[in-house]
CSV table of C-alpha atoms and ligand atoms in Angstrom, one decimal:
chain,number,residue,atom,x,y,z
A,290,MET,CA,0.2,-0.1,0.0
A,291,SER,CA,0.8,3.1,-0.5
A,292,ARG,CA,0.8,6.7,1.6
A,293,ALA,CA,0.9,10.5,0.6
A,294,GLY,CA,3.2,12.9,2.4
A,295,SER,CA,3.4,16.3,0.9
A,296,ASP,CA,1.8,15.5,-1.9
A,297,LEU,CA,-1.7,15.1,0.0
A,298,ALA,CA,-3.8,15.3,-2.7
A,299,SER,CA,-2.2,12.0,-4.5
A,300,LEU,CA,-3.6,9.9,-0.2
A,301,LYS,CA,-4.8,6.2,-2.1
A,302,THR,CA,-6.6,5.1,0.7
A,303,ARG,CA,-10.2,4.6,-0.1
A,304,ALA,CA,-13.6,4.5,0.7
A,305,GLU,CA,-16.0,2.5,-1.3
A,306,ARG,CA,-20.2,3.2,-0.9
A,307,LYS,CA,-21.6,0.2,0.5
A,308,GLY,CA,-25.5,0.8,1.0
A,309,ASP,CA,-25.1,2.3,4.1
A,310,LYS,CA,-21.4,2.0,4.7
A,311,TYR,CA,-18.3,3.0,3.3
A,312,ILE,CA,-15.7,0.1,3.4
A,313,VAL,CA,-12.3,1.4,4.2
A,314,ASN,CA,-8.7,0.3,3.0
A,315,GLY,CA,-5.3,1.7,3.3
A,316,GLN,CA,-3.0,3.1,5.7
A,317,LYS,CA,-2.0,6.0,7.0
A,318,THR,CA,1.5,6.7,8.6
A,319,TRP,CA,2.5,9.6,11.0
A,320,THR,CA,-0.9,9.2,12.7
A,321,THR,CA,0.2,11.2,16.5
A,322,LEU,CA,-0.9,9.4,19.5
A,323,ALA,CA,-3.2,7.0,17.6
A,324,GLN,CA,-2.8,4.5,20.3
A,325,TYR,CA,-4.8,6.5,22.5
A,326,GLY,CA,-7.7,7.6,19.9
A,327,ASP,CA,-11.2,6.0,20.2
A,328,TRP,CA,-12.1,8.2,17.0
A,329,ILE,CA,-10.0,9.0,13.9
A,330,PHE,CA,-10.4,11.6,11.2
A,331,CYS,CA,-9.4,10.3,7.7
A,332,LEU,CA,-9.1,11.7,4.1
A,333,VAL,CA,-10.5,9.0,2.1
A,334,ARG,CA,-10.8,8.5,-1.7
A,335,THR,CA,-13.9,8.3,-2.5
A,336,SER,CA,-13.5,9.0,-6.5
A,337,THR,CA,-11.0,8.7,-9.2
A,338,GLU,CA,-12.4,11.4,-11.6
A,339,GLY,CA,-11.8,15.2,-12.1
A,340,LYS,CA,-8.5,16.6,-10.4
A,341,PRO,CA,-7.0,14.1,-7.4
A,342,GLN,CA,-8.4,16.8,-5.1
A,343,THR,CA,-12.2,16.4,-6.1
A,344,GLY,CA,-12.0,12.4,-5.6
A,345,ILE,CA,-11.7,13.0,-1.6
A,346,SER,CA,-13.6,13.0,1.5
A,347,PHE,CA,-13.5,13.6,4.9
A,348,LEU,CA,-14.7,10.5,7.2
A,349,LEU,CA,-14.6,10.1,11.3
A,350,ILE,CA,-13.7,6.2,12.1
A,351,ASP,CA,-13.9,4.3,14.9
A,352,MET,CA,-10.9,3.3,15.8
A,353,LYS,CA,-12.4,-0.1,17.7
A,354,SER,CA,-13.6,-1.1,14.2
A,355,PRO,CA,-13.0,-4.5,13.2
A,356,GLY,CA,-10.0,-4.0,10.5
A,357,VAL,CA,-8.0,-1.4,12.6
A,358,THR,CA,-4.5,-2.1,13.2
A,359,VAL,CA,-2.3,0.7,14.4
A,360,ARG,CA,1.4,-0.1,14.7
A,361,PRO,CA,4.0,2.3,16.6
A,362,ILE,CA,6.8,3.9,14.8
A,363,ILE,CA,9.4,4.6,17.5
A,364,MET,CA,11.4,7.9,17.0
A,365,LEU,CA,14.8,8.9,17.2
A,366,ASP,CA,14.6,10.3,20.9
A,367,GLY,CA,12.7,6.8,21.7
A,368,GLY,CA,9.3,7.9,22.2
A,369,HIS,CA,6.2,6.4,21.1
A,370,GLU,CA,4.7,9.0,19.5
A,371,VAL,CA,3.5,8.3,16.2
A,372,ASN,CA,2.4,5.5,14.2
A,373,GLU,CA,0.6,3.5,11.0
A,374,VAL,CA,-2.5,3.0,11.3
A,375,PHE,CA,-4.4,0.3,8.9
A,376,PHE,CA,-7.7,0.2,7.3
A,377,ASP,CA,-8.9,-3.3,6.2
A,378,ASN,CA,-12.2,-3.7,5.0
A,379,VAL,CA,-13.3,-1.5,7.8
A,380,GLU,CA,-16.8,-0.9,7.2
A,381,VAL,CA,-17.8,2.9,8.3
A,382,PRO,CA,-21.2,3.9,8.9
A,383,ALA,CA,-22.2,6.3,6.2
A,384,GLU,CA,-23.5,8.9,8.4
A,385,ASN,CA,-20.0,9.1,9.7
A,386,LEU,CA,-19.1,11.2,6.5
A,387,ILE,CA,-18.1,14.6,7.3
A,388,GLY,CA,-20.1,17.1,5.0
A,389,GLU,CA,-20.5,16.3,1.6
A,390,GLU,CA,-18.4,13.8,-0.3
A,391,ASN,CA,-15.6,14.5,-2.6
A,392,LYS,CA,-15.6,18.0,-0.5
A,393,GLY,CA,-13.0,16.8,1.5
A,394,TRP,CA,-10.3,18.5,0.5
A,395,THR,CA,-11.9,22.0,1.2
A,396,TYR,CA,-12.7,21.0,5.3
A,397,ALA,CA,-8.8,19.8,5.5
A,398,LYS,CA,-7.5,22.8,4.0
A,399,HIS,CA,-9.0,24.9,6.4
A,400,LEU,CA,-8.0,22.5,9.4
A,401,LEU,CA,-4.7,22.3,8.6
A,402,SER,CA,-4.3,26.3,8.6
A,403,HIS,CA,-5.8,26.3,12.1
A,404,GLU,CA,-3.9,23.8,13.0
A,405,ARG,CA,-0.6,25.7,11.8
A,406,THR,CA,-1.8,28.5,13.3
A,407,ASN,CA,-1.9,26.4,16.6
A,408,ILE,CA,1.7,24.7,15.7
A,409,ALA,CA,3.1,28.4,16.4
A,410,ASP,CA,2.8,27.4,19.8
A,411,VAL,CA,3.8,30.8,20.8
A,412,ASN,CA,2.5,30.7,24.8
A,413,ARG,CA,5.4,27.7,24.7
A,414,ALA,CA,7.6,29.6,23.2
A,415,LYS,CA,7.3,32.2,26.2
A,416,ARG,CA,7.5,29.4,28.2
A,417,GLU,CA,10.8,28.0,27.2
A,418,LEU,CA,12.3,31.4,26.9
A,419,GLU,CA,12.1,31.9,30.5
A,420,ARG,CA,13.5,28.2,30.8
A,421,LEU,CA,16.3,29.2,28.7
A,422,LYS,CA,17.3,31.9,30.4
A,423,ARG,CA,16.9,30.4,33.9
A,424,ILE,CA,19.0,26.9,32.6
A,425,ALA,CA,21.6,29.7,31.5
A,426,LYS,CA,21.8,31.5,34.7
A,427,GLY,CA,22.3,28.2,36.2
A,428,GLU,CA,25.0,26.9,34.3
A,429,GLY,CA,26.8,30.3,34.7
A,430,VAL,CA,26.7,31.3,30.8
A,431,TYR,CA,24.0,34.0,30.9
A,432,ASN,CA,27.4,36.4,31.8
A,433,GLU,CA,28.6,35.7,28.7
A,434,GLN,CA,27.6,38.5,25.5
A,435,ARG,CA,27.8,36.2,23.2
A,436,PHE,CA,25.2,33.8,24.8
A,437,ARG,CA,22.5,36.9,26.1
A,438,ASP,CA,22.6,38.3,21.9
A,439,GLU,CA,21.3,34.2,20.9
A,440,VAL,CA,18.6,34.6,24.1
A,441,ALA,CA,17.5,38.6,23.1
A,442,LYS,CA,17.5,37.2,19.2
A,443,LEU,CA,15.2,34.5,20.0
A,444,GLU,CA,13.1,37.0,22.4
A,445,VAL,CA,12.6,39.2,19.4
A,446,ASP,CA,11.6,36.4,17.1
A,447,VAL,CA,9.2,35.7,19.6
A,448,VAL,CA,7.7,38.8,20.4
A,449,ALA,CA,7.3,39.1,16.7
A,450,LEU,CA,5.7,35.9,16.5
A,451,GLU,CA,3.4,36.9,19.1
A,452,MET,CA,2.3,40.2,17.4
A,453,LEU,CA,1.9,38.3,14.1
A,454,VAL,CA,-0.5,35.8,15.5
A,455,LEU,CA,-2.4,38.4,17.7
A,456,ARG,CA,-3.2,40.0,14.1
A,457,VAL,CA,-4.1,36.5,12.2
A,458,LEU,CA,-6.7,35.9,15.5
A,459,SER,CA,-7.8,39.5,15.8
A,460,ALA,CA,-8.8,39.7,11.9
A,461,GLU,CA,-10.3,36.1,11.9
A,462,LYS,CA,-12.0,37.5,14.9
A,463,SER,CA,-13.9,40.2,12.6
A,464,GLY,CA,-14.6,37.9,10.0
A,465,LYS,CA,-11.9,37.9,7.4
A,466,ASN,CA,-10.2,35.4,6.4
A,467,PRO,CA,-6.4,35.7,7.3
A,468,LEU,CA,-5.5,32.3,7.4
A,469,ASP,CA,-3.7,31.8,4.1
A,470,ILE,CA,-0.4,33.1,6.2
A,471,ALA,CA,-1.1,30.4,8.8
A,472,GLY,CA,1.8,28.6,6.7
A,473,LEU,CA,4.2,31.3,7.9
A,474,LEU,CA,3.6,31.8,11.4
A,475,LYS,CA,4.2,27.1,11.5
A,476,ILE,CA,7.4,28.4,9.9
A,477,LYS,CA,8.5,31.2,12.1
A,478,GLY,CA,7.1,29.4,15.6
A,479,SER,CA,8.9,25.8,14.7
A,480,GLU,CA,12.2,27.3,13.8
A,481,ILE,CA,11.9,29.4,17.2
A,482,GLN,CA,10.8,26.1,18.5
A,483,GLN,CA,14.3,24.1,16.9
A,484,ARG,CA,16.7,27.2,18.1
A,485,TYR,CA,15.4,27.0,21.8
A,486,THR,CA,16.2,23.9,22.5
A,487,GLU,CA,19.7,23.6,21.1
A,488,LEU,CA,20.6,27.1,23.0
A,489,MET,CA,19.5,25.1,26.2
A,490,MET,CA,22.4,22.2,24.8
A,491,LEU,CA,24.5,24.9,24.5
A,492,ALA,CA,24.1,26.3,28.2
A,493,ALA,CA,24.0,23.4,29.7
A,494,GLY,CA,27.2,22.1,27.6
A,495,PRO,CA,27.8,18.4,28.7
A,496,TYR,CA,25.4,18.3,31.5
A,497,ALA,CA,22.7,17.9,28.8
A,498,LEU,CA,24.6,15.1,27.2
A,499,PRO,CA,23.5,11.4,29.2
A,500,PHE,CA,20.1,10.5,27.4
A,501,VAL,CA,17.7,10.1,30.2
A,502,LYS,CA,14.2,8.6,28.7
A,503,GLU,CA,12.2,8.6,31.8
A,504,ALA,CA,13.6,12.3,32.2
A,505,MET,CA,11.3,13.5,29.0
A,506,GLU,CA,8.1,13.8,30.2
A,507,ALA,CA,9.3,16.0,32.5
A,508,GLY,CA,11.0,17.9,30.2
A,509,TYR,CA,7.8,18.4,28.0
A,510,GLN,CA,6.3,19.7,30.7
A,511,GLY,CA,9.1,22.2,31.8
A,512,GLU,CA,9.4,20.9,35.3
A,513,PHE,CA,12.6,20.9,36.8
A,514,VAL,CA,12.7,17.7,38.6
A,515,GLY,CA,15.8,18.7,41.4
A,516,ALA,CA,19.2,17.5,40.3
A,517,ALA,CA,18.5,15.8,37.4
A,518,TYR,CA,16.5,19.2,35.3
A,519,LEU,CA,19.2,19.1,32.9
A,520,ALA,CA,18.8,15.2,32.0
A,521,PRO,CA,15.3,15.6,29.4
A,522,LEU,CA,17.3,18.3,27.0
A,523,ALA,CA,18.5,15.7,24.9
A,524,ALA,CA,15.7,14.4,24.2
A,525,SER,CA,13.4,17.7,23.7
A,526,TYR,CA,16.2,18.8,21.2
A,527,PHE,CA,15.9,15.5,19.5
A,528,ASN,CA,11.9,15.3,19.6
A,529,MET,CA,11.9,18.8,18.4
A,530,ARG,CA,13.3,18.3,14.9
A,531,LYS,CA,9.8,17.0,14.1
A,532,THR,CA,8.4,20.7,13.8
A,533,THR,CA,10.0,21.7,10.7
A,534,ILE,CA,8.4,18.3,9.4
A,535,TYR,CA,5.1,18.2,10.3
A,536,GLY,CA,1.7,19.9,10.1
A,537,GLY,CA,3.2,20.6,6.3
A,538,SER,CA,7.0,20.6,5.9
A,539,ASN,CA,8.5,23.8,6.2
A,540,GLU,CA,9.6,23.6,2.4
A,541,VAL,CA,6.2,23.3,0.9
A,542,GLN,CA,5.2,25.8,3.7
A,543,ARG,CA,7.7,28.5,2.0
A,544,ASN,CA,5.7,27.3,-1.3
A,545,ILE,CA,2.2,27.7,-0.4
A,546,VAL,CA,2.8,31.4,1.2
A,547,ALA,CA,4.9,32.4,-1.9
A,548,GLN,CA,2.1,31.3,-4.0
A,549,THR,CA,-0.8,32.3,-2.2
A,550,VAL,CA,0.4,35.8,0.4
A,551,LEU,CA,3.3,36.5,-2.1
A,552,GLY,CA,1.6,36.3,-6.0
B,770,FAD,C1,6.1,13.8,14.3
B,770,FAD,C2,5.2,13.7,13.5
B,770,FAD,C3,4.5,14.0,13.5
B,770,FAD,C4,3.1,13.2,12.8
B,770,FAD,N1,1.7,13.6,12.7
B,770,FAD,C5,0.9,13.6,11.4
B,770,FAD,C6,-0.2,13.1,11.9
B,770,FAD,O1,-0.7,13.5,13.8
B,770,FAD,N2,-1.3,13.2,11.1
B,770,FAD,C7,-0.7,13.7,10.0
B,770,FAD,O2,-2.1,13.3,9.0
B,770,FAD,N3,0.4,13.6,9.5
B,770,FAD,C8,1.4,13.4,10.7
B,770,FAD,N4,2.6,13.9,10.3
B,770,FAD,C9,3.1,13.2,8.5
B,770,FAD,C10,3.6,15.2,8.7
B,770,FAD,O3,2.5,16.1,8.0
B,770,FAD,C11,4.3,14.8,6.8
B,770,FAD,O4,5.6,14.3,7.4
B,770,FAD,C12,4.6,16.3,6.1
B,770,FAD,O5,3.7,16.4,5.5
B,770,FAD,C13,5.9,15.7,5.3
B,770,FAD,O6,5.6,14.6,4.1
B,770,FAD,P1,5.8,13.3,4.4
B,770,FAD,O7,6.7,12.6,5.3
B,770,FAD,O8,5.4,12.1,3.5
B,770,FAD,O9,7.8,13.9,3.8
B,770,FAD,P2,7.4,13.7,2.1
B,770,FAD,O10,6.5,15.0,1.3
B,770,FAD,O11,7.8,12.7,1.4
B,770,FAD,O12,8.5,15.1,1.4
B,770,FAD,C14,10.7,14.8,1.7
B,770,FAD,C15,10.9,16.1,1.7
B,770,FAD,O13,10.7,16.7,0.3
B,770,FAD,C16,10.3,17.6,0.2
B,770,FAD,N5,9.2,18.1,-0.5
B,770,FAD,C17,8.4,17.7,-0.4
B,770,FAD,N6,7.5,18.1,-1.7
B,770,FAD,C18,8.1,19.6,-1.7
B,770,FAD,C19,7.9,20.6,-2.7
B,770,FAD,N7,6.7,20.2,-3.5
B,770,FAD,N8,8.4,21.4,-2.7
B,770,FAD,C20,10.0,21.5,-1.9
B,770,FAD,N9,10.3,20.6,-0.8
B,770,FAD,C21,9.4,19.6,-1.1
B,770,FAD,C22,9.8,18.0,1.9
B,770,FAD,O14,9.6,19.1,2.5
B,770,FAD,C23,10.5,17.2,2.9
B,770,FAD,O15,11.6,18.1,3.4
B,770,FAD,C24,3.8,14.0,11.3
B,770,FAD,C25,4.9,13.7,11.3
B,770,FAD,C26,5.7,13.8,12.0
B,770,FAD,C27,7.4,13.6,11.5
């Protein structure tokens, strides 16, 4: 079976209408936290006629249905965060179709814009910036001018991103559709996320190197765990490599922004 990534419109997982059901066959890769999901939203191919985008539908599938198999993908940081989900003759009630058949692409584009705005994750960036400063002060590198320059540059980027997100939210609230620039928020936000984990590693030096898997959860929560507070840094650093890939890779977002915003 094949899978679609950046070229989402080429997706092949198909749903055939049989009476009051769809029969779904195919595969969905990189499904975050599918091991905990009760339900999954899927884009499925319901027609092969016309442009690839016009034959896609949006279906809600019960994960407990016979024929659904979830297989873990273990990532570079050792964590089980993503999965492959297989659909083998899965029966889905036709009433689980979201909106109209073959209009899934339109719904997905809208939802993905919201996902990309969300990925910018300004609140986390603000919190992690403060954590970076605490680590740098604790490790004695905050007094070094060149390190502080890097923190200052990051802080300027975080403030600029926050302003941009607020502009998007305010435009959305007043009925305009500013979601075209969601890709831009995603690009900047993900770069910021990678940068603060890099600077934390730099600040901690060799103390950041031990890879303590058990400390990962505490690391994601941004908590200090006594003397071991540097232990989650390597795991977070590795984990954040994903941010320029998921939600649509940054390269592809640049293409979209170039076409839709810059013209
Ligand atoms: C940790 C993680 C969690 C994820 N969670 C989910 C999830 O929950 N649900 C879900 O549906 N998906 C999820 N994804 C999938 C994610 O959206 C895709 O990985 C992403 O869209 C890239 O697709 P791909 O991996 O197939 O890479 P490909 O499309 O094969 O791209 C490979 C490389 O080629 C580049 N490239 C491709 N096309 C172009 C182009 N036209 N111009 C320039 N460069 C290009 C890409 O930027 C990338 O560097 C997740 C991915 C990761 C890594």
